[in-house]
Amino acid sequence: MISRISRVGAALAVAAAAVLSAPVCVSHADPVAGVDGYVPAPTPDTDDCPHRVHTPPAIDESEVVQPGQTTPTPLPVPTPAVGGAKLAGCGVVADPKAGDVPANLTSAGWLIADLDTGAVIAAKDPHGRYRPASTIKTLLALTALKELNLDTIVTGTTDDYGVEGDSCGIGPGGTYTVRELLTGLLMVSGNDCANALARELGGREQALGKMNAEAKAIGAVDTRAASPSGLDAPGMSTSPFDLALIFREAMRNADFRHMISLTEFKFPGFPALKDVPGDKAHPGYMMATSNALLRDGYPDMLGGKTGFTDDALKTFVAGIERDGKRLVIVQMAGLTVAGDTYVQQAQRMIDYGFAAPAGTSVGSLAHSGDNAHSPFSPAPEPTAATSDEPSHIGRNTLIVVVIVLAAAAVAGGAVLRKRAADSGTD
């Protein structure tokens, strides 16, 4: 991903300040506990259902309601719980016959389910309301795939270029297909791609309306998208159950499956910036996935979506296939711990899910939509080949170096409200 030239200097300053003021933080605002040595992962206690109605308290002002706007009311809590009575529990929900659940998971909420049948194998606070961070981009992608033509050409704007947080590198006057925007959205969590796709869906508010209608249609009743990108905003929430539900629905689409499986993709460039004297055309570059499991060749990884904000902490949803069985795992509101990264925690969840006896179930992801109570039924193969050319690491690195050098000359003093850095950099 490429951060905006005008924001690189500010982002570096924020990162440096964070290190000085909070020694438990490392790169990409990724919190780590016990940095001086291994410390067993703290397991958040959710037995008393602290997040049944509300997300955890915010630590910054990203969800402060602006003057003249109305504070969003909490989403209703369904009774009985969606997916089965056992999933009403807020602590660990598991079948003892499957053995002990993975130890030292830092996520306040998590879930492991069979992607094919929808059977929930185990979970913790499955319907707890948490902030999704960039994992909500799976809902935006699902909505866009149903609403937009993948070959539609979209022209980049200054709003796309100046969007907050992580970016793929959309520039004013650059041209991009919806397919390219969706790939950048899912691979490297481009908030600029989210902005452009929301515009194609009718604008921010209409896009959010369509996303929330899609969530409701598939039974994701803990979910309210308040920003297309996953940046924290008033009323934003989802749950481990809902993220699994949304991901499972998206996995029915062959184009979605293809996009999240890519490790590299050629993203287009854009013309010289008119307001930067002497600027030259910005060439396309080879972007790489932010999903560490996929990037590092973890066996059987189908793909997934990472997320992080200061309030959401680390989030992750992914699909994995092994010996003909497919799983979906969800992690929410977690941390990397010294000696035990969030990726390693995900691997323990995966191993537990595949080791569970056949038929293990404490609930179901089946919903009231068209595919309710039916096995996972893949869509046809992708509608057209996408650009997944061989890597040119040197070129990508050069672009980043050039941007950083340029930032030293032109970066302003603006400070980002929040960086939506993803969890694939452990």
XYZ file of C-alpha atoms in Angstrom:
426
model
C 0.000 0.000 0.000
C 1.121 3.620 -0.485
C 0.457 6.322 2.075
C -0.242 9.813 0.805
C 2.851 12.003 0.266
C 1.273 14.741 2.321
C 0.706 12.359 5.208
C 3.917 10.334 5.403
C 5.786 12.853 7.531
C 2.858 13.225 9.913
C 2.397 9.475 10.127
C 6.073 8.997 10.987
C 5.819 11.647 13.667
C 2.731 9.996 15.123
C 4.477 6.622 15.143
C 7.541 8.060 16.871
C 5.410 9.778 19.491
C 3.513 6.573 20.083
C 6.717 4.660 20.723
C 7.913 7.258 23.223
C 4.641 7.563 25.083
C 3.544 3.927 24.920
C 6.458 1.471 24.916
C 4.120 -1.463 24.295
C 3.507 -0.294 20.710
C 5.402 -1.419 17.621
C 5.118 -0.734 13.898
C 1.714 -0.101 12.328
C 0.303 0.799 15.751
C 0.261 -2.903 16.608
C -0.003 -3.215 20.434
C 2.246 -5.781 22.097
C 2.114 -6.875 25.726
C 5.221 -8.023 27.610
C 7.794 -6.607 25.200
C 10.701 -7.565 27.447
C 9.872 -11.260 27.321
C 7.089 -13.751 26.849
C 4.023 -13.092 28.961
C 1.010 -15.426 28.745
C -1.680 -13.772 26.703
C -4.359 -12.058 28.762
C -7.753 -13.582 28.080
C -10.472 -10.918 28.280
C -13.322 -11.889 30.585
C -16.627 -11.497 28.769
C -18.711 -13.916 30.842
C -20.894 -11.084 32.155
C -21.720 -9.916 28.612
C -20.141 -6.426 28.774
C -20.555 -6.020 25.024
C -23.992 -7.518 24.481
C -25.412 -4.098 23.541
C -22.487 -1.687 23.129
C -18.979 -1.890 21.727
C -16.126 -1.398 24.238
C -15.513 2.229 25.285
C -13.614 4.297 22.736
C -10.158 5.543 23.652
C -10.165 8.560 21.334
C -12.603 10.995 19.739
C -13.261 9.091 16.511
C -16.827 8.304 17.558
C -17.785 11.693 18.946
C -21.039 12.752 17.313
C -20.695 16.019 15.426
C -22.896 18.997 16.331
C -26.307 18.702 14.740
C -26.059 14.944 14.316
C -27.947 12.314 16.315
C -26.229 9.721 18.452
C -26.978 6.302 16.901
C -29.203 4.132 19.077
C -27.915 0.654 19.996
C -28.947 -2.158 17.688
C -31.632 -4.431 19.187
C -30.421 -7.681 20.737
C -32.409 -10.554 19.178
C -34.060 -13.161 21.357
C -33.464 -16.012 20.781
C -29.881 -15.552 19.654
C -29.240 -15.852 15.938
C -27.570 -19.166 15.183
C -28.868 -21.114 18.172
C -29.479 -20.843 21.906
C -25.911 -21.784 22.873
C -24.570 -18.761 21.001
C -26.393 -16.484 23.444
C -23.508 -17.162 25.835
C -20.881 -14.459 26.162
C -17.986 -16.549 27.394
C -16.398 -19.500 25.611
C -18.972 -21.679 23.852
C -17.531 -25.062 22.898
C -18.159 -28.813 22.905
C -15.945 -30.579 25.476
C -15.649 -33.526 23.059
C -13.528 -31.311 20.804
C -10.926 -30.889 23.552
C -9.607 -27.762 25.169
C -10.045 -24.590 23.154
C -6.843 -22.806 22.099
C -5.059 -21.220 25.049
C -3.903 -17.618 25.445
C -6.096 -16.029 22.795
C -6.077 -12.282 23.325
C -9.244 -11.602 21.332
C -12.240 -10.521 23.381
C -14.422 -12.253 20.803
C -13.612 -15.044 18.364
C -15.282 -17.792 16.354
C -14.408 -20.954 14.426
C -16.931 -22.440 11.997
C -17.251 -24.871 9.117
C -17.383 -22.776 5.965
C -19.314 -25.449 4.072
C -22.059 -26.405 6.521
C -22.083 -23.259 8.643
C -21.668 -25.284 11.836
C -20.071 -23.174 14.574
C -17.356 -25.338 16.126
C -16.438 -22.994 18.986
C -16.663 -19.322 19.860
C -16.120 -16.701 22.530
C -18.683 -13.906 22.928
C -20.024 -14.735 19.443
C -22.660 -11.979 19.452
C -20.645 -9.411 21.398
C -20.628 -6.047 19.635
C -17.128 -5.037 18.544
C -15.635 -2.621 16.050
C -14.708 -4.346 12.803
C -11.933 -2.033 11.572
C -11.077 -2.971 7.979
C -12.758 -6.369 8.130
C -15.987 -4.476 7.310
C -14.507 -4.139 3.830
C -15.755 -7.688 3.234
C -19.283 -6.299 3.531
C -18.463 -3.417 1.186
C -16.975 -5.892 -1.306
C -20.008 -8.175 -1.049
C -22.303 -5.217 -1.693
C -20.247 -3.878 -4.606
C -20.003 -7.305 -6.233
C -23.791 -7.504 -6.271
C -24.349 -3.904 -7.390
C -21.524 -2.945 -9.749
C -20.069 -4.095 -13.054
C -16.473 -5.193 -12.512
C -15.373 -3.612 -15.801
C -16.795 -0.165 -15.064
C -14.099 2.531 -15.253
C -13.799 4.826 -12.235
C -11.795 8.053 -12.292
C -9.813 8.931 -9.175
C -10.558 12.167 -7.334
C -8.764 14.440 -4.908
C -11.021 13.032 -2.174
C -9.755 9.527 -2.942
C -6.181 10.790 -2.968
C -6.515 12.528 0.392
C -8.404 9.816 2.235
C -7.315 9.027 5.781
C -5.365 5.885 6.585
C -3.975 3.179 4.331
C -4.191 3.609 0.570
C -3.510 1.696 -2.612
C -2.418 4.810 -4.472
C -5.431 6.257 -6.284
C -4.605 9.648 -7.738
C -6.707 12.434 -9.288
C -7.365 11.656 -12.929
C -6.204 8.054 -12.654
C -8.539 5.437 -14.122
C -9.360 2.173 -12.392
C -11.828 -0.628 -12.991
C -14.181 -1.684 -10.219
C -12.306 -4.990 -10.292
C -9.012 -3.223 -9.539
C -10.590 -1.171 -6.778
C -12.077 -4.255 -5.136
C -8.766 -6.080 -5.351
C -6.952 -3.174 -3.711
C -9.702 -2.950 -1.107
C -9.305 -6.587 -0.088
C -5.589 -7.150 -0.624
C -4.054 -4.097 1.011
C -7.077 -2.504 2.655
C -7.064 0.647 0.549
C -9.298 3.255 2.145
C -9.039 5.191 -1.109
C -10.566 2.187 -2.879
C -13.353 2.121 -0.291
C -13.998 5.808 -0.930
C -14.160 5.320 -4.709
C -16.399 2.265 -4.455
C -18.758 4.073 -2.086
C -19.014 6.865 -4.637
C -19.905 4.340 -7.351
C -22.604 2.948 -5.062
C -24.239 6.360 -4.940
C -22.166 8.189 -2.358
C -21.149 7.510 1.222
C -24.598 7.489 2.801
C -26.193 5.441 0.042
C -23.297 2.995 0.139
C -23.677 2.580 3.899
C -27.409 2.080 3.438
C -26.778 -0.666 0.895
C -24.145 -2.305 3.091
C -26.468 -2.328 6.083
C -29.344 -3.644 3.978
C -27.090 -6.482 2.805
C -26.083 -7.253 6.389
C -29.733 -7.373 7.448
C -30.660 -9.577 4.485
C -28.203 -12.278 5.511
C -29.043 -12.091 9.221
C -26.061 -10.079 10.431
C -28.112 -8.223 13.038
C -25.155 -7.169 15.208
C -23.736 -5.182 12.304
C -23.973 -1.497 11.535
C -21.527 -0.095 8.989
C -20.860 3.552 9.858
C -17.946 4.036 7.472
C -17.288 2.172 4.218
C -13.611 1.627 5.034
C -13.860 0.481 8.646
C -12.488 3.660 10.188
C -14.216 4.023 13.540
C -17.366 6.130 13.447
C -20.408 6.607 15.707
C -22.585 3.501 15.771
C -20.106 1.172 14.044
C -20.369 -2.428 15.219
C -20.355 -6.070 14.231
C -19.680 -9.373 15.992
C -17.601 -12.524 15.486
C -20.759 -14.321 14.349
C -21.655 -11.606 11.857
C -18.156 -11.342 10.391
C -18.176 -15.091 9.769
C -21.649 -14.823 8.248
C -20.616 -11.979 5.929
C -17.388 -13.691 4.920
C -19.198 -16.957 4.219
C -21.700 -15.148 2.014
C -18.914 -13.340 0.148
C -17.079 -16.631 -0.400
C -19.962 -17.784 -2.561
C -18.721 -15.295 -5.146
C -15.879 -16.564 -7.332
C -14.461 -13.085 -7.927
C -14.257 -12.442 -4.189
C -12.527 -15.792 -3.649
C -10.017 -14.968 -6.357
C -9.252 -11.473 -5.073
C -8.572 -12.505 -1.484
C -6.333 -15.355 -2.644
C -3.879 -13.061 -4.454
C -0.488 -12.330 -2.954
C 0.429 -9.716 -5.598
C -1.466 -7.495 -7.999
C -0.489 -4.749 -10.445
C -2.285 -1.567 -9.361
C -2.557 1.277 -11.894
C -0.816 4.605 -11.557
C -2.116 8.127 -12.127
C -1.119 11.345 -13.923
C 1.176 14.009 -12.536
C -0.399 16.055 -9.770
C -1.441 19.426 -11.146
C -0.867 21.224 -7.852
C 2.682 19.902 -7.378
C 5.212 21.843 -9.476
C 7.390 19.557 -11.547
C 5.470 16.438 -10.597
C 5.637 13.536 -13.033
C 3.227 10.759 -13.866
C 2.986 8.113 -11.156
C 3.452 4.623 -12.598
C 1.543 1.573 -11.519
C 3.194 -0.754 -9.038
C 3.014 -4.312 -7.747
C 1.162 -4.303 -4.440
C 1.414 -7.182 -1.961
C -1.184 -8.641 0.374
C -1.421 -7.461 3.971
C -2.542 -10.953 5.055
C 0.563 -12.411 6.745
C -0.687 -16.003 6.611
C -1.211 -15.771 2.856
C 1.920 -13.726 2.259
C 4.133 -16.168 4.146
C 2.711 -19.244 2.462
C 0.703 -20.724 5.316
C -0.625 -24.037 3.967
C -4.208 -24.165 2.704
C -4.953 -20.457 3.217
C -7.865 -19.404 1.014
C -7.520 -15.760 1.981
C -8.838 -13.293 4.490
C -9.130 -9.703 5.627
C -7.080 -7.978 8.292
C -7.968 -4.903 10.308
C -6.734 -2.544 13.002
C -7.712 0.765 14.559
C -6.883 2.173 17.974
C -10.398 1.443 19.226
C -11.049 -1.823 17.394
C -7.602 -3.280 18.117
C -6.647 -6.194 15.864
C -9.324 -7.956 13.842
C -9.132 -10.775 11.310
C -11.443 -13.019 9.281
C -10.152 -15.781 7.020
C -10.960 -18.978 5.189
C -8.782 -22.090 5.203
C -9.112 -25.446 3.410
C -7.467 -28.679 4.551
C -8.132 -32.224 3.379
C -11.393 -31.226 1.745
C -12.741 -29.326 4.760
C -13.116 -25.548 4.867
C -13.117 -23.327 7.944
C -13.751 -19.684 8.670
C -12.108 -18.080 11.695
C -12.743 -14.659 13.223
C -10.659 -12.709 15.738
C -11.875 -9.427 17.249
C -10.492 -6.898 19.736
C -7.169 -8.644 20.233
C -3.464 -7.969 20.625
C -0.147 -9.368 19.569
C 1.744 -10.523 22.645
C 5.525 -10.850 22.872
C 6.332 -14.379 21.793
C 2.802 -14.956 20.546
C 1.637 -12.931 17.559
C -1.959 -12.550 16.442
C -1.046 -14.693 13.444
C 0.171 -17.491 15.716
C -3.050 -17.259 17.687
C -4.960 -17.643 14.420
C -2.947 -20.755 13.596
C -3.921 -22.357 16.908
C -7.568 -21.625 16.171
C -7.201 -23.203 12.735
C -5.578 -26.343 14.122
C -8.321 -26.684 16.737
C -11.037 -26.326 14.127
C -9.628 -28.987 11.851
C -8.985 -31.367 14.765
C -12.581 -31.125 16.038
C -14.560 -34.347 15.502
C -16.891 -34.418 12.519
C -20.283 -33.001 13.385
C -19.031 -30.757 16.208
C -21.510 -27.898 16.489
C -22.591 -25.368 19.095
C -24.643 -23.315 16.641
C -25.041 -22.458 12.976
C -24.186 -19.664 10.558
C -27.244 -20.567 8.499
C -29.460 -17.544 7.976
C -32.823 -16.606 6.564
C -31.540 -15.686 3.103
C -31.597 -17.684 -0.112
C -28.820 -20.022 1.002
C -30.114 -20.672 4.490
C -29.397 -24.126 5.889
C -27.651 -25.195 2.701
C -24.035 -26.274 2.151
C -21.529 -23.802 0.793
C -22.197 -23.617 -2.937
C -19.419 -21.877 -4.884
C -20.314 -19.538 -7.713
C -18.883 -20.070 -11.205
C -15.274 -19.240 -11.881
C -14.248 -15.554 -12.020
C -15.860 -13.592 -14.821
C -12.521 -12.532 -16.285
C -8.840 -12.913 -15.601
C -7.318 -10.313 -13.304
C -3.816 -8.876 -13.225
C -1.630 -10.970 -10.962
C 1.711 -10.498 -12.673
C 5.053 -11.653 -11.230
C 6.455 -9.562 -8.431
C 8.760 -6.605 -9.015
C 9.829 -6.040 -5.442
C 12.567 -3.605 -6.359
C 10.115 -1.372 -8.192
C 7.650 -1.380 -5.323
C 10.377 -0.565 -2.843
C 11.680 2.239 -5.066
C 8.241 3.833 -5.200
C 7.980 3.790 -1.425
C 11.465 5.306 -1.072
C 10.617 8.063 -3.541
C 7.415 8.841 -1.677
C 9.191 9.047 1.662
C 11.839 11.354 0.209
C 9.165 13.528 -1.334
C 7.331 13.625 1.954
C 10.367 15.079 3.663
C 10.093 18.068 1.365
C 6.348 18.619 1.152
C 4.704 16.902 4.100
C 2.482 19.132 6.167
C 1.912 19.025 9.874
C -1.497 17.430 9.736
C -1.964 14.540 12.150
C -4.153 11.594 11.292
C -7.152 11.015 13.540
C -6.630 7.313 13.267
C -4.609 4.920 11.139
C -6.498 1.899 9.926
C -3.316 -0.202 9.769
C -3.981 -3.860 9.178
C -2.935 -6.853 11.241
C -0.965 -8.651 8.550
C 2.380 -7.156 9.590
C 3.146 -9.249 12.664
